[in-house]
Amino acid sequence: MDANVLRRTLGIAAAIAIGGTLALHAQERPKPAGKAVAPQAQPATQGSKTTSPQPEAHGSGTPEQTTSSLSTIGGNWRVECSTEGQVLDCLAVQRVVTRENQQLVAGLTVRLPAANKPVMMVQMPLGVLITEGVELSIDDNKSERFNIQTCNQQGCFVGAPLTEGLLASMRSGKQLRIVFKSANAQSVTVTLPLAGFALAYDKIKS
């Protein structure tokens, strides 16, 4: 074979080999990596919402309140009598108690001792502010203040002569208000109806 022809043939073969190798490398070259895509957030399913726990309520349940807002029962004036030796002692009595448990809120008694001068006794529950005393008023009349004299297991008491003016007002009036203060200095107002007092007083006089 002519030397020129042989060189030409070898050149073509080398070129084919090189081209195949380049083509092979081109096919094996890795594709560039794409951009990372963050996964979309899944919508919250129903009921998955988180809420802060509500504070649990604590306390005694029933807030302290004045007597005027309590549910109370005040019956009619009545006469109660007892015998001390040979003497019949009768009282005109009115008491106000709570509707829920029948606890005493306030009470008033009027009696006629041997001297035939009427006296009254105001009864209040324990826990009153003794130094503040108690005030009594009838309808729109000016109130009168009395000192609390003693306390025992039944409550705290005020005893005083029933003046002619106060007696006349009780006989003709509609309501008697008793005002005292609780141990925390909260004013307490108790209203006693006076309907029936005149009749009860006349009975203890006879």
PDB file of C-alpha atoms in Angstrom:
ATOM      1  CA  MET A   1       0.000   0.000   0.000  1.00  0.00           C
ATOM      2  CA  ASP A   2       1.242   3.448  -0.883  1.00  0.00           C
ATOM      3  CA  ALA A   3       2.643   5.266   2.107  1.00  0.00           C
ATOM      4  CA  ASN A   4       0.454   8.296   1.496  1.00  0.00           C
ATOM      5  CA  VAL A   5      -2.678   6.204   1.358  1.00  0.00           C
ATOM      6  CA  LEU A   6      -1.658   4.451   4.590  1.00  0.00           C
ATOM      7  CA  ARG A   7      -1.156   7.752   6.426  1.00  0.00           C
ATOM      8  CA  ARG A   8      -4.518   9.051   5.180  1.00  0.00           C
ATOM      9  CA  THR A   9      -6.302   5.906   6.367  1.00  0.00           C
ATOM     10  CA  LEU A  10      -4.707   6.047   9.824  1.00  0.00           C
ATOM     11  CA  GLY A  11      -5.644   9.769  10.143  1.00  0.00           C
ATOM     12  CA  ILE A  12      -9.293   9.051   9.324  1.00  0.00           C
ATOM     13  CA  ALA A  13      -9.381   6.165  11.828  1.00  0.00           C
ATOM     14  CA  ALA A  14      -7.832   8.373  14.549  1.00  0.00           C
ATOM     15  CA  ALA A  15     -10.324  11.116  13.845  1.00  0.00           C
ATOM     16  CA  ILE A  16     -13.228   8.658  14.100  1.00  0.00           C
ATOM     17  CA  ALA A  17     -11.833   7.276  17.355  1.00  0.00           C
ATOM     18  CA  ILE A  18     -11.413  10.717  18.853  1.00  0.00           C
ATOM     19  CA  GLY A  19     -14.889  11.759  17.731  1.00  0.00           C
ATOM     20  CA  GLY A  20     -16.440   8.647  19.248  1.00  0.00           C
ATOM     21  CA  THR A  21     -14.611   9.251  22.500  1.00  0.00           C
ATOM     22  CA  LEU A  22     -15.780  12.875  22.623  1.00  0.00           C
ATOM     23  CA  ALA A  23     -19.330  11.810  21.825  1.00  0.00           C
ATOM     24  CA  LEU A  24     -19.176   9.199  24.570  1.00  0.00           C
ATOM     25  CA  HIS A  25     -17.938  11.754  27.115  1.00  0.00           C
ATOM     26  CA  ALA A  26     -20.671  14.116  26.026  1.00  0.00           C
ATOM     27  CA  GLN A  27     -23.313  11.456  26.678  1.00  0.00           C
ATOM     28  CA  GLU A  28     -21.855  10.562  30.098  1.00  0.00           C
ATOM     29  CA  ARG A  29     -21.580  14.191  31.317  1.00  0.00           C
ATOM     30  CA  PRO A  30     -24.022  14.590  34.240  1.00  0.00           C
ATOM     31  CA  LYS A  31     -26.872  17.040  33.894  1.00  0.00           C
ATOM     32  CA  PRO A  32     -26.694  20.109  36.152  1.00  0.00           C
ATOM     33  CA  ALA A  33     -28.695  19.710  39.335  1.00  0.00           C
ATOM     34  CA  GLY A  34     -31.947  21.656  39.470  1.00  0.00           C
ATOM     35  CA  LYS A  35     -32.887  24.153  42.240  1.00  0.00           C
ATOM     36  CA  ALA A  36     -34.190  22.646  45.467  1.00  0.00           C
ATOM     37  CA  VAL A  37     -37.911  23.403  45.996  1.00  0.00           C
ATOM     38  CA  ALA A  38     -39.247  23.587  49.516  1.00  0.00           C
ATOM     39  CA  PRO A  39     -42.318  21.447  50.070  1.00  0.00           C
ATOM     40  CA  GLN A  40     -45.537  23.411  50.382  1.00  0.00           C
ATOM     41  CA  ALA A  41     -46.925  23.666  53.840  1.00  0.00           C
ATOM     42  CA  GLN A  42     -49.904  21.391  54.343  1.00  0.00           C
ATOM     43  CA  PRO A  43     -53.070  23.184  55.460  1.00  0.00           C
ATOM     44  CA  ALA A  44     -53.936  22.600  59.092  1.00  0.00           C
ATOM     45  CA  THR A  45     -56.581  19.970  59.520  1.00  0.00           C
ATOM     46  CA  GLN A  46     -59.724  20.825  61.431  1.00  0.00           C
ATOM     47  CA  GLY A  47     -59.212  20.693  65.157  1.00  0.00           C
ATOM     48  CA  SER A  48     -55.455  21.092  64.986  1.00  0.00           C
ATOM     49  CA  LYS A  49     -55.498  24.699  66.174  1.00  0.00           C
ATOM     50  CA  THR A  50     -53.657  25.148  69.444  1.00  0.00           C
ATOM     51  CA  THR A  51     -55.123  27.444  72.077  1.00  0.00           C
ATOM     52  CA  SER A  52     -53.782  28.509  75.412  1.00  0.00           C
ATOM     53  CA  PRO A  53     -55.522  26.786  78.315  1.00  0.00           C
ATOM     54  CA  GLN A  54     -58.022  28.961  80.146  1.00  0.00           C
ATOM     55  CA  PRO A  55     -57.218  29.598  83.807  1.00  0.00           C
ATOM     56  CA  GLU A  56     -59.276  27.548  86.191  1.00  0.00           C
ATOM     57  CA  ALA A  57     -61.611  29.552  88.349  1.00  0.00           C
ATOM     58  CA  HIS A  58     -60.876  29.514  92.050  1.00  0.00           C
ATOM     59  CA  GLY A  59     -62.545  31.037  95.052  1.00  0.00           C
ATOM     60  CA  SER A  60     -65.342  30.473  97.491  1.00  0.00           C
ATOM     61  CA  GLY A  61     -68.067  30.829  94.849  1.00  0.00           C
ATOM     62  CA  THR A  62     -70.308  33.370  96.343  1.00  0.00           C
ATOM     63  CA  PRO A  63     -68.897  36.878  96.598  1.00  0.00           C
ATOM     64  CA  GLU A  64     -69.536  38.833  99.798  1.00  0.00           C
ATOM     65  CA  GLN A  65     -72.553  41.130  99.463  1.00  0.00           C
ATOM     66  CA  THR A  66     -74.629  43.491 101.528  1.00  0.00           C
ATOM     67  CA  THR A  67     -77.713  42.229 103.245  1.00  0.00           C
ATOM     68  CA  SER A  68     -79.933  44.457 101.112  1.00  0.00           C
ATOM     69  CA  SER A  69     -79.062  42.278  98.087  1.00  0.00           C
ATOM     70  CA  LEU A  70     -79.606  38.964  99.844  1.00  0.00           C
ATOM     71  CA  SER A  71     -82.779  36.986  99.422  1.00  0.00           C
ATOM     72  CA  THR A  72     -84.446  37.385 102.816  1.00  0.00           C
ATOM     73  CA  ILE A  73     -87.706  36.512 104.507  1.00  0.00           C
ATOM     74  CA  GLY A  74     -89.374  38.857 106.967  1.00  0.00           C
ATOM     75  CA  GLY A  75     -92.546  37.521 108.494  1.00  0.00           C
ATOM     76  CA  ASN A  76     -95.348  39.415 110.184  1.00  0.00           C
ATOM     77  CA  TRP A  77     -94.965  40.815 113.659  1.00  0.00           C
ATOM     78  CA  ARG A  78     -96.016  38.246 116.204  1.00  0.00           C
ATOM     79  CA  VAL A  79     -96.328  37.907 119.959  1.00  0.00           C
ATOM     80  CA  GLU A  80     -94.219  35.432 121.927  1.00  0.00           C
ATOM     81  CA  CYS A  81     -94.913  34.828 125.623  1.00  0.00           C
ATOM     82  CA  SER A  82     -93.102  32.958 128.378  1.00  0.00           C
ATOM     83  CA  THR A  83     -93.738  32.531 132.080  1.00  0.00           C
ATOM     84  CA  GLU A  84     -91.172  33.654 134.625  1.00  0.00           C
ATOM     85  CA  GLY A  85     -92.459  32.514 137.996  1.00  0.00           C
ATOM     86  CA  GLN A  86     -95.983  33.905 138.220  1.00  0.00           C
ATOM     87  CA  VAL A  87     -95.409  36.665 135.658  1.00  0.00           C
ATOM     88  CA  LEU A  88     -96.314  36.316 131.990  1.00  0.00           C
ATOM     89  CA  ASP A  89     -93.676  38.013 129.871  1.00  0.00           C
ATOM     90  CA  CYS A  90     -94.735  38.785 126.279  1.00  0.00           C
ATOM     91  CA  LEU A  91     -92.737  40.244 123.404  1.00  0.00           C
ATOM     92  CA  ALA A  92     -93.597  41.765 120.039  1.00  0.00           C
ATOM     93  CA  VAL A  93     -91.130  40.076 117.669  1.00  0.00           C
ATOM     94  CA  GLN A  94     -89.946  40.610 114.110  1.00  0.00           C
ATOM     95  CA  ARG A  95     -87.012  38.734 112.552  1.00  0.00           C
ATOM     96  CA  VAL A  96     -85.473  38.674 109.088  1.00  0.00           C
ATOM     97  CA  VAL A  97     -83.663  35.511 107.956  1.00  0.00           C
ATOM     98  CA  THR A  98     -81.986  34.392 104.741  1.00  0.00           C
ATOM     99  CA  ARG A  99     -84.206  32.468 102.359  1.00  0.00           C
ATOM    100  CA  GLU A 100     -81.581  29.815 101.626  1.00  0.00           C
ATOM    101  CA  ASN A 101     -80.613  28.590 105.096  1.00  0.00           C
ATOM    102  CA  GLN A 102     -82.839  30.515 107.516  1.00  0.00           C
ATOM    103  CA  GLN A 103     -79.886  32.231 109.182  1.00  0.00           C
ATOM    104  CA  LEU A 104     -80.668  35.346 111.179  1.00  0.00           C
ATOM    105  CA  VAL A 105     -79.953  38.649 109.443  1.00  0.00           C
ATOM    106  CA  ALA A 106     -81.500  40.951 112.035  1.00  0.00           C
ATOM    107  CA  GLY A 107     -84.291  40.986 114.573  1.00  0.00           C
ATOM    108  CA  LEU A 108     -86.184  43.421 116.786  1.00  0.00           C
ATOM    109  CA  THR A 109     -88.208  42.716 119.929  1.00  0.00           C
ATOM    110  CA  VAL A 110     -90.286  45.088 122.032  1.00  0.00           C
ATOM    111  CA  ARG A 111     -91.462  44.277 125.537  1.00  0.00           C
ATOM    112  CA  LEU A 112     -93.126  45.957 128.507  1.00  0.00           C
ATOM    113  CA  PRO A 113     -91.320  45.197 131.759  1.00  0.00           C
ATOM    114  CA  ALA A 114     -92.846  45.713 135.208  1.00  0.00           C
ATOM    115  CA  ALA A 115     -92.232  49.472 135.047  1.00  0.00           C
ATOM    116  CA  ASN A 116     -94.559  49.561 132.039  1.00  0.00           C
ATOM    117  CA  LYS A 117     -91.978  51.456 130.020  1.00  0.00           C
ATOM    118  CA  PRO A 118     -91.368  49.782 126.643  1.00  0.00           C
ATOM    119  CA  VAL A 119     -87.875  48.636 125.819  1.00  0.00           C
ATOM    120  CA  MET A 120     -86.508  47.279 122.580  1.00  0.00           C
ATOM    121  CA  MET A 121     -83.779  44.785 121.741  1.00  0.00           C
ATOM    122  CA  VAL A 122     -82.035  44.719 118.359  1.00  0.00           C
ATOM    123  CA  GLN A 123     -80.329  41.455 117.426  1.00  0.00           C
ATOM    124  CA  MET A 124     -77.654  41.146 114.731  1.00  0.00           C
ATOM    125  CA  PRO A 125     -75.503  38.233 113.595  1.00  0.00           C
ATOM    126  CA  LEU A 126     -71.972  37.694 114.838  1.00  0.00           C
ATOM    127  CA  GLY A 127     -69.232  39.369 112.849  1.00  0.00           C
ATOM    128  CA  VAL A 128     -70.456  42.964 113.080  1.00  0.00           C
ATOM    129  CA  LEU A 129     -68.107  45.869 113.692  1.00  0.00           C
ATOM    130  CA  ILE A 130     -68.946  46.590 117.316  1.00  0.00           C
ATOM    131  CA  THR A 131     -67.247  49.994 117.510  1.00  0.00           C
ATOM    132  CA  GLU A 132     -69.526  51.404 114.791  1.00  0.00           C
ATOM    133  CA  GLY A 133     -72.779  50.704 116.627  1.00  0.00           C
ATOM    134  CA  VAL A 134     -76.115  50.456 114.844  1.00  0.00           C
ATOM    135  CA  GLU A 135     -78.492  53.001 113.328  1.00  0.00           C
ATOM    136  CA  LEU A 136     -82.293  52.783 113.246  1.00  0.00           C
ATOM    137  CA  SER A 137     -84.541  54.836 110.995  1.00  0.00           C
ATOM    138  CA  ILE A 138     -88.218  54.687 110.058  1.00  0.00           C
ATOM    139  CA  ASP A 139     -89.269  55.598 106.536  1.00  0.00           C
ATOM    140  CA  ASP A 140     -87.675  58.976 105.726  1.00  0.00           C
ATOM    141  CA  ASN A 141     -87.137  60.050 109.318  1.00  0.00           C
ATOM    142  CA  LYS A 142     -83.712  60.876 110.718  1.00  0.00           C
ATOM    143  CA  SER A 143     -81.773  57.859 111.963  1.00  0.00           C
ATOM    144  CA  GLU A 144     -80.842  57.265 115.596  1.00  0.00           C
ATOM    145  CA  ARG A 145     -77.549  55.660 116.612  1.00  0.00           C
ATOM    146  CA  PHE A 146     -77.167  53.085 119.399  1.00  0.00           C
ATOM    147  CA  ASN A 147     -74.122  51.350 120.844  1.00  0.00           C
ATOM    148  CA  ILE A 148     -73.769  47.579 120.575  1.00  0.00           C
ATOM    149  CA  GLN A 149     -73.729  46.344 124.153  1.00  0.00           C
ATOM    150  CA  THR A 150     -73.002  42.619 124.131  1.00  0.00           C
ATOM    151  CA  CYS A 151     -72.453  39.556 121.949  1.00  0.00           C
ATOM    152  CA  ASN A 152     -72.929  35.842 122.615  1.00  0.00           C
ATOM    153  CA  GLN A 153     -73.407  32.683 120.567  1.00  0.00           C
ATOM    154  CA  GLN A 154     -76.789  33.922 119.335  1.00  0.00           C
ATOM    155  CA  GLY A 155     -75.437  37.202 117.981  1.00  0.00           C
ATOM    156  CA  CYS A 156     -74.832  40.803 119.013  1.00  0.00           C
ATOM    157  CA  PHE A 157     -77.419  42.918 120.836  1.00  0.00           C
ATOM    158  CA  VAL A 158     -78.511  46.493 121.440  1.00  0.00           C
ATOM    159  CA  GLY A 159     -80.953  47.202 124.267  1.00  0.00           C
ATOM    160  CA  ALA A 160     -82.522  50.616 124.825  1.00  0.00           C
ATOM    161  CA  PRO A 161     -85.722  52.276 126.048  1.00  0.00           C
ATOM    162  CA  LEU A 162     -88.283  52.724 123.287  1.00  0.00           C
ATOM    163  CA  THR A 163     -88.983  56.456 123.329  1.00  0.00           C
ATOM    164  CA  GLU A 164     -92.461  57.813 122.745  1.00  0.00           C
ATOM    165  CA  GLY A 165     -91.377  59.386 119.454  1.00  0.00           C
ATOM    166  CA  LEU A 166     -89.844  56.180 118.116  1.00  0.00           C
ATOM    167  CA  LEU A 167     -92.829  54.140 119.305  1.00  0.00           C
ATOM    168  CA  ALA A 168     -95.262  56.478 117.570  1.00  0.00           C
ATOM    169  CA  SER A 169     -93.219  56.279 114.349  1.00  0.00           C
ATOM    170  CA  MET A 170     -93.180  52.473 114.499  1.00  0.00           C
ATOM    171  CA  ARG A 171     -96.947  52.334 114.965  1.00  0.00           C
ATOM    172  CA  SER A 172     -97.636  54.556 111.963  1.00  0.00           C
ATOM    173  CA  GLY A 173     -94.611  53.818 109.743  1.00  0.00           C
ATOM    174  CA  LYS A 174     -94.122  51.329 106.936  1.00  0.00           C
ATOM    175  CA  GLN A 175     -90.484  50.239 107.216  1.00  0.00           C
ATOM    176  CA  LEU A 176     -87.773  50.244 109.833  1.00  0.00           C
ATOM    177  CA  ARG A 177     -84.185  50.155 108.649  1.00  0.00           C
ATOM    178  CA  ILE A 178     -81.358  48.681 110.711  1.00  0.00           C
ATOM    179  CA  VAL A 179     -77.890  49.690 109.527  1.00  0.00           C
ATOM    180  CA  PHE A 180     -74.659  48.224 110.891  1.00  0.00           C
ATOM    181  CA  LYS A 181     -71.227  47.362 109.563  1.00  0.00           C
ATOM    182  CA  SER A 182     -69.657  43.980 109.005  1.00  0.00           C
ATOM    183  CA  ALA A 183     -66.161  43.114 110.231  1.00  0.00           C
ATOM    184  CA  ASN A 184     -64.625  44.426 106.985  1.00  0.00           C
ATOM    185  CA  ALA A 185     -66.411  47.792 107.471  1.00  0.00           C
ATOM    186  CA  GLN A 186     -68.994  47.089 104.781  1.00  0.00           C
ATOM    187  CA  SER A 187     -72.319  48.765 105.460  1.00  0.00           C
ATOM    188  CA  VAL A 188     -75.251  46.373 105.880  1.00  0.00           C
ATOM    189  CA  THR A 189     -78.856  47.571 105.684  1.00  0.00           C
ATOM    190  CA  VAL A 190     -81.760  45.389 106.822  1.00  0.00           C
ATOM    191  CA  THR A 191     -85.353  46.499 106.243  1.00  0.00           C
ATOM    192  CA  LEU A 192     -88.084  45.282 108.606  1.00  0.00           C
ATOM    193  CA  PRO A 193     -91.735  45.789 107.660  1.00  0.00           C
ATOM    194  CA  LEU A 194     -93.793  47.528 110.332  1.00  0.00           C
ATOM    195  CA  ALA A 195     -97.158  46.210 109.176  1.00  0.00           C
ATOM    196  CA  GLY A 196     -98.747  44.477 112.161  1.00  0.00           C
ATOM    197  CA  PHE A 197     -96.515  46.070 114.779  1.00  0.00           C
ATOM    198  CA  ALA A 198     -99.263  48.238 116.297  1.00  0.00           C
ATOM    199  CA  LEU A 199    -101.532  45.190 116.742  1.00  0.00           C
ATOM    200  CA  ALA A 200     -98.732  43.113 118.287  1.00  0.00           C
ATOM    201  CA  TYR A 201     -97.788  45.945 120.635  1.00  0.00           C
ATOM    202  CA  ASP A 202    -101.367  46.368 121.781  1.00  0.00           C
ATOM    203  CA  LYS A 203    -101.537  42.666 122.579  1.00  0.00           C
ATOM    204  CA  ILE A 204     -98.472  42.723 124.834  1.00  0.00           C
ATOM    205  CA  LYS A 205     -99.943  45.745 126.658  1.00  0.00           C
ATOM    206  CA  SER A 206    -103.189  43.970 127.533  1.00  0.00           C
TER     207      SER A 206
END
